[in-house]
mmCIF file of C-alpha atoms and ligand atoms in Angstrom:
data_model
loop_
_atom_site.group_PDB
_atom_site.id
_atom_site.type_symbol
_atom_site.label_atom_id
_atom_site.label_comp_id
_atom_site.label_asym_id
_atom_site.label_seq_id
_atom_site.Cartn_x
_atom_site.Cartn_y
_atom_site.Cartn_z
ATOM 1 C CA MET S 303 0.153 0.054 -0.021
ATOM 2 C CA SER S 304 1.284 3.656 -1.157
ATOM 3 C CA ASN S 305 2.015 6.127 1.358
ATOM 4 C CA SER S 306 -0.528 8.253 -0.224
ATOM 5 C CA VAL S 307 -3.090 5.401 0.149
ATOM 6 C CA ASN S 308 -2.164 5.296 3.475
ATOM 7 C CA GLU S 309 -2.724 8.909 4.206
ATOM 8 C CA ASN S 310 -5.966 8.902 2.338
ATOM 9 C CA THR S 311 -7.165 6.352 4.573
ATOM 10 C CA LYS S 312 -6.390 8.203 7.653
ATOM 11 C CA ILE S 313 -8.177 11.238 6.736
ATOM 12 C CA VAL S 314 -11.062 9.701 5.683
ATOM 13 C CA LEU S 315 -11.204 7.867 8.847
ATOM 14 C CA GLY S 316 -10.755 11.106 10.357
ATOM 15 C CA ILE S 317 -13.619 12.628 8.753
ATOM 16 C CA GLU S 318 -15.637 9.633 9.529
ATOM 17 C CA ARG S 319 -15.152 10.084 13.274
ATOM 18 C CA LEU S 320 -16.011 14.313 13.043
ATOM 19 C CA SER S 321 -19.122 12.717 11.401
ATOM 20 C CA THR S 322 -19.928 10.317 14.129
ATOM 21 C CA LEU S 323 -19.633 13.050 16.660
ATOM 22 C CA PHE S 324 -22.025 15.241 14.718
ATOM 23 C CA ARG S 325 -24.467 12.658 14.408
ATOM 24 C CA ALA S 326 -24.292 11.704 18.038
ATOM 25 C CA ALA S 327 -25.073 15.466 18.933
ATOM 26 C CA LEU S 328 -27.794 15.705 16.299
ATOM 27 C CA TRP S 329 -29.600 12.425 17.994
ATOM 28 C CA ASP S 330 -29.133 13.890 21.388
ATOM 29 C CA GLU S 331 -30.666 17.210 20.312
ATOM 30 C CA ALA S 332 -33.464 15.602 18.025
ATOM 31 C CA LYS S 333 -34.414 13.547 21.162
ATOM 32 C CA GLN S 334 -34.543 16.442 23.353
ATOM 33 C CA CYS S 335 -36.530 18.451 21.061
ATOM 34 C CA GLY S 336 -38.952 15.560 20.424
ATOM 35 C CA LEU S 337 -38.108 15.478 16.664
ATOM 36 C CA SER S 338 -36.155 13.619 14.274
ATOM 37 C CA PRO S 339 -32.997 14.050 13.355
ATOM 38 C CA LEU S 340 -33.917 14.762 9.711
ATOM 39 C CA GLN S 341 -36.672 17.076 11.145
ATOM 40 C CA VAL S 342 -33.867 19.215 13.206
ATOM 41 C CA GLN S 343 -31.709 19.125 10.219
ATOM 42 C CA ILE S 344 -34.744 20.801 8.289
ATOM 43 C CA MET S 345 -35.342 23.507 10.703
ATOM 44 C CA LEU S 346 -31.546 24.471 10.757
ATOM 45 C CA PHE S 347 -31.754 24.771 6.971
ATOM 46 C CA ILE S 348 -34.616 26.557 6.512
ATOM 47 C CA ALA S 349 -33.258 28.872 9.053
ATOM 48 C CA SER S 350 -30.198 29.713 7.350
ATOM 49 C CA HIS S 351 -31.404 29.810 3.928
ATOM 50 C CA THR S 352 -33.402 32.243 1.612
ATOM 51 C CA GLN S 353 -36.736 31.046 0.544
ATOM 52 C CA THR S 354 -35.829 30.166 -3.111
ATOM 53 C CA LEU S 355 -33.960 27.239 -1.261
ATOM 54 C CA ASN S 356 -36.423 26.219 1.482
ATOM 55 C CA ASN S 357 -38.883 24.039 -0.398
ATOM 56 C CA VAL S 358 -39.466 20.058 -0.629
ATOM 57 C CA SER S 359 -37.504 19.917 -3.878
ATOM 58 C CA CYS S 360 -34.282 21.587 -2.627
ATOM 59 C CA LEU S 361 -34.494 19.904 0.614
ATOM 60 C CA ALA S 362 -34.240 16.787 -0.588
ATOM 61 C CA LYS S 363 -31.489 17.262 -2.955
ATOM 62 C CA GLU S 364 -29.657 19.028 -0.154
ATOM 63 C CA PHE S 365 -29.769 16.230 2.251
ATOM 64 C CA GLY S 366 -29.627 13.449 -0.738
ATOM 65 C CA ILE S 367 -33.056 11.744 -0.045
ATOM 66 C CA THR S 368 -36.193 11.270 -1.837
ATOM 67 C CA LYS S 369 -38.924 14.245 -1.802
ATOM 68 C CA ALA S 370 -41.166 11.733 -0.070
ATOM 69 C CA THR S 371 -39.393 11.303 3.028
ATOM 70 C CA VAL S 372 -38.799 15.139 3.109
ATOM 71 C CA SER S 373 -42.563 15.701 2.709
ATOM 72 C CA ASP S 374 -43.175 13.337 5.716
ATOM 73 C CA ALA S 375 -40.984 15.225 7.753
ATOM 74 C CA VAL S 376 -42.185 18.581 6.906
ATOM 75 C CA ARG S 377 -45.991 17.493 7.349
ATOM 76 C CA SER S 378 -44.928 16.628 10.845
ATOM 77 C CA LEU S 379 -43.247 20.205 11.310
ATOM 78 C CA LEU S 380 -46.399 21.876 9.986
ATOM 79 C CA GLY S 381 -48.183 19.809 12.498
ATOM 80 C CA LYS S 382 -46.192 20.624 15.377
ATOM 81 C CA LYS S 383 -46.584 24.559 14.231
ATOM 82 C CA LEU S 384 -42.632 24.937 14.011
ATOM 83 C CA LEU S 385 -43.104 25.497 10.117
ATOM 84 C CA LYS S 386 -45.552 27.448 8.271
ATOM 85 C CA LYS S 387 -45.782 27.703 4.748
ATOM 86 C CA GLN S 388 -46.076 30.429 2.145
ATOM 87 C CA SER S 389 -47.134 30.596 -1.581
ATOM 88 C CA ALA S 390 -44.415 31.215 -3.873
ATOM 89 C CA GLY S 391 -46.643 31.870 -6.827
ATOM 90 C CA ASP S 392 -48.232 29.114 -8.427
ATOM 91 C CA ALA S 393 -51.249 27.368 -6.648
ATOM 92 C CA ARG S 394 -48.958 24.212 -5.827
ATOM 93 C CA ALA S 395 -45.609 25.501 -5.051
ATOM 94 C CA PHE S 396 -44.745 26.973 -1.757
ATOM 95 C CA SER S 397 -41.718 27.896 0.690
ATOM 96 C CA LEU S 398 -41.261 26.910 4.285
ATOM 97 C CA HIS S 399 -40.666 29.590 6.841
ATOM 98 C CA LEU S 400 -40.068 28.954 10.783
ATOM 99 C CA THR S 401 -42.563 30.403 13.246
ATOM 100 C CA THR S 402 -42.315 31.881 16.357
ATOM 101 C CA SER S 403 -42.034 28.447 18.097
ATOM 102 C CA GLY S 404 -39.862 27.525 15.123
ATOM 103 C CA HIS S 405 -37.124 30.340 15.853
ATOM 104 C CA LYS S 406 -37.085 29.338 19.567
ATOM 105 C CA LEU S 407 -36.462 25.930 18.853
ATOM 106 C CA VAL S 408 -33.611 26.868 16.725
ATOM 107 C CA GLU S 409 -31.946 28.833 19.062
ATOM 108 C CA LYS S 410 -31.839 26.102 21.479
ATOM 109 C CA LEU S 411 -30.020 23.919 19.076
ATOM 110 C CA GLY S 412 -26.693 25.602 19.702
ATOM 111 C CA ALA S 413 -25.440 22.690 21.354
ATOM 112 C CA LEU S 414 -24.996 20.841 18.318
ATOM 113 C CA THR S 415 -21.573 22.686 17.325
ATOM 114 C CA GLN S 416 -20.223 22.744 20.850
ATOM 115 C CA TYR S 417 -18.059 20.222 21.097
ATOM 116 C CA PHE S 418 -16.274 21.689 17.854
ATOM 117 C CA ASP S 419 -16.451 25.250 18.934
ATOM 118 C CA GLU S 420 -14.779 24.362 22.330
ATOM 119 C CA ALA S 421 -12.032 22.334 20.623
ATOM 120 C CA LEU S 422 -11.408 25.047 17.985
ATOM 121 C CA THR S 423 -11.332 27.749 20.477
ATOM 122 C CA ALA S 424 -8.521 25.892 22.082
ATOM 123 C CA ILE S 425 -6.389 25.716 18.931
ATOM 124 C CA PRO S 426 -4.131 28.817 18.363
ATOM 125 C CA ALA S 427 -5.586 30.994 15.255
ATOM 126 C CA SER S 428 -2.775 30.073 13.013
ATOM 127 C CA GLU S 429 -3.288 26.493 13.184
ATOM 128 C CA ARG S 430 -7.132 27.082 12.967
ATOM 129 C CA LYS S 431 -6.109 28.902 9.333
ATOM 130 C CA LYS S 432 -4.537 25.499 8.560
ATOM 131 C CA ILE S 433 -7.807 23.335 9.293
ATOM 132 C CA TRP S 434 -9.902 25.980 7.243
ATOM 133 C CA GLU S 435 -7.283 25.564 4.299
ATOM 134 C CA GLY S 436 -7.259 22.045 4.521
ATOM 135 C CA LEU S 437 -10.898 21.795 4.545
ATOM 136 C CA LEU S 438 -11.146 24.232 1.650
ATOM 137 C CA LEU S 439 -8.919 22.165 -0.396
ATOM 138 C CA LEU S 440 -10.864 19.000 0.030
ATOM 139 C CA ILE S 441 -14.358 20.442 -0.164
ATOM 140 C CA GLY S 442 -13.187 22.698 -3.524
ATOM 141 C CA HIS S 443 -12.173 19.137 -5.155
ATOM 142 C CA LEU S 444 -15.373 17.360 -3.657
ATOM 143 C CA GLN S 445 -17.687 20.049 -5.477
ATOM 144 C CA LYS S 446 -15.828 19.785 -8.871
ATOM 145 C CA THR S 447 -17.172 16.148 -8.698
ATOM 146 C CA GLY S 448 -20.659 17.166 -8.168
ATOM 147 C CA VAL S 449 -20.806 14.871 -5.089
ATOM 148 C CA ILE S 450 -22.306 17.507 -2.692
ATOM 149 C CA PRO S 451 -24.330 20.787 -3.376
ATOM 150 C CA LEU S 452 -22.310 23.786 -2.488
ATOM 151 C CA ARG S 453 -23.062 27.106 -2.782
ATOM 152 C CA MET S 454 -19.549 28.177 -2.766
ATOM 153 C CA CYS S 455 -17.359 31.345 -3.825
ATOM 154 C CA PHE S 456 -15.257 28.819 -6.345
ATOM 155 C CA ASN S 457 -18.371 27.815 -8.446
ATOM 156 C CA CYS S 458 -20.339 31.220 -8.358
ATOM 157 C CA GLN S 459 -20.963 34.129 -11.029
ATOM 158 C CA HIS S 460 -19.909 36.802 -8.980
ATOM 159 C CA PHE S 461 -16.031 35.301 -8.460
ATOM 160 C CA SER S 462 -13.576 36.855 -10.282
ATOM 161 C CA GLU S 463 -9.826 37.712 -9.683
ATOM 162 C CA ARG S 464 -8.705 41.273 -8.667
ATOM 163 C CA LYS S 465 -4.894 42.246 -8.800
ATOM 164 C CA GLY S 466 -4.401 38.273 -8.576
ATOM 165 C CA ALA S 467 -6.417 37.846 -5.746
ATOM 166 C CA PRO S 468 -9.970 36.197 -5.475
ATOM 167 C CA TYR S 469 -12.465 38.755 -5.201
ATOM 168 C CA CYS S 470 -16.461 38.861 -5.445
ATOM 169 C CA ASN S 471 -18.187 41.114 -7.780
ATOM 170 C CA LEU S 472 -21.248 41.320 -5.963
ATOM 171 C CA LEU S 473 -19.940 42.028 -2.325
ATOM 172 C CA GLN S 474 -16.959 44.081 -4.055
ATOM 173 C CA GLN S 475 -14.110 42.862 -1.581
ATOM 174 C CA SER S 476 -11.386 40.537 -1.880
ATOM 175 C CA LEU S 477 -11.963 36.874 -0.824
ATOM 176 C CA HIS S 478 -9.363 36.201 1.730
ATOM 177 C CA LEU S 479 -9.554 32.745 2.920
ATOM 178 C CA GLU S 480 -11.295 33.771 5.704
ATOM 179 C CA HIS S 481 -13.862 35.360 3.735
ATOM 180 C CA ILE S 482 -14.287 32.522 1.440
ATOM 181 C CA ARG S 483 -18.154 31.165 1.923
ATOM 182 C CA LEU S 484 -19.313 27.509 1.420
ATOM 183 C CA ASP S 485 -23.049 28.172 1.950
ATOM 184 C CA CYS S 486 -23.278 31.881 0.514
ATOM 185 C CA PRO S 487 -27.080 33.123 0.262
ATOM 186 C CA GLU S 488 -26.039 35.005 -3.046
ATOM 187 C CA HIS S 489 -24.633 32.309 -4.744
ATOM 188 C CA LEU S 490 -25.195 32.033 -8.239
ATOM 189 C CA LEU S 491 -24.043 28.753 -10.316
ATOM 190 C CA ALA S 492 -21.340 29.994 -13.009
ATOM 191 C CA ALA S 493 -22.410 28.894 -16.545
HETATM 192 S S1 LIG O 1904 -21.776 36.118 -3.760
HETATM 193 FE FE1 LIG O 1904 -21.149 34.648 -2.386
HETATM 194 S S2 LIG O 1904 -20.437 32.688 -3.134
HETATM 195 FE FE2 LIG O 1904 -20.315 34.362 -4.792
HETATM 196 S S3 LIG O 1904 -18.592 34.990 -4.843
HETATM 197 FE FE3 LIG O 1904 -19.596 36.217 -3.660
HETATM 198 S S4 LIG O 1904 -19.368 35.623 -1.468
HETATM 199 FE FE4 LIG O 1904 -18.935 33.962 -2.869
#
């Protein structure tokens, strides 16, 4: 087995461990709120995205599951009065929004990132930057394969270069590493 294969295996295993930690936190939070993990993910997604993405089709694409599964979870959240529908113009199309109770619930879901927040805060800023650079590199490559849907600067119509540095034409600012977005609400997929 070559060194690069060994390294790849270790990196993938590391990501798998982190993902297990996140899933465990997700299950805990979901149980405490009386929701399923998918319902929690839907609530968090709707809280942080614009209404054009907050519909059953986009949610199914985002989570890589069927529309029927999303519809079931959404129906339950509507029944619990955590979400409400709003017409999106055509009679059958609608976007999903948080109700007041939904907003309150989302505020309580902060514990999901608590483990990571605490660990990252303990790491010096220069080392944190290296972690971010590594993540951007990996996610950028995955994005090219289309494996994960991302609204990221590197495939955005507004992304350009100015004086040899990445630049956002919409926000009119240089995109230093710390400004690169993985899930930008203004993202427009480049042709
Ligand atoms: S609009 Fe958002 S995703 Fe697009 S380049 Fe600007 S910051 Fe990046």
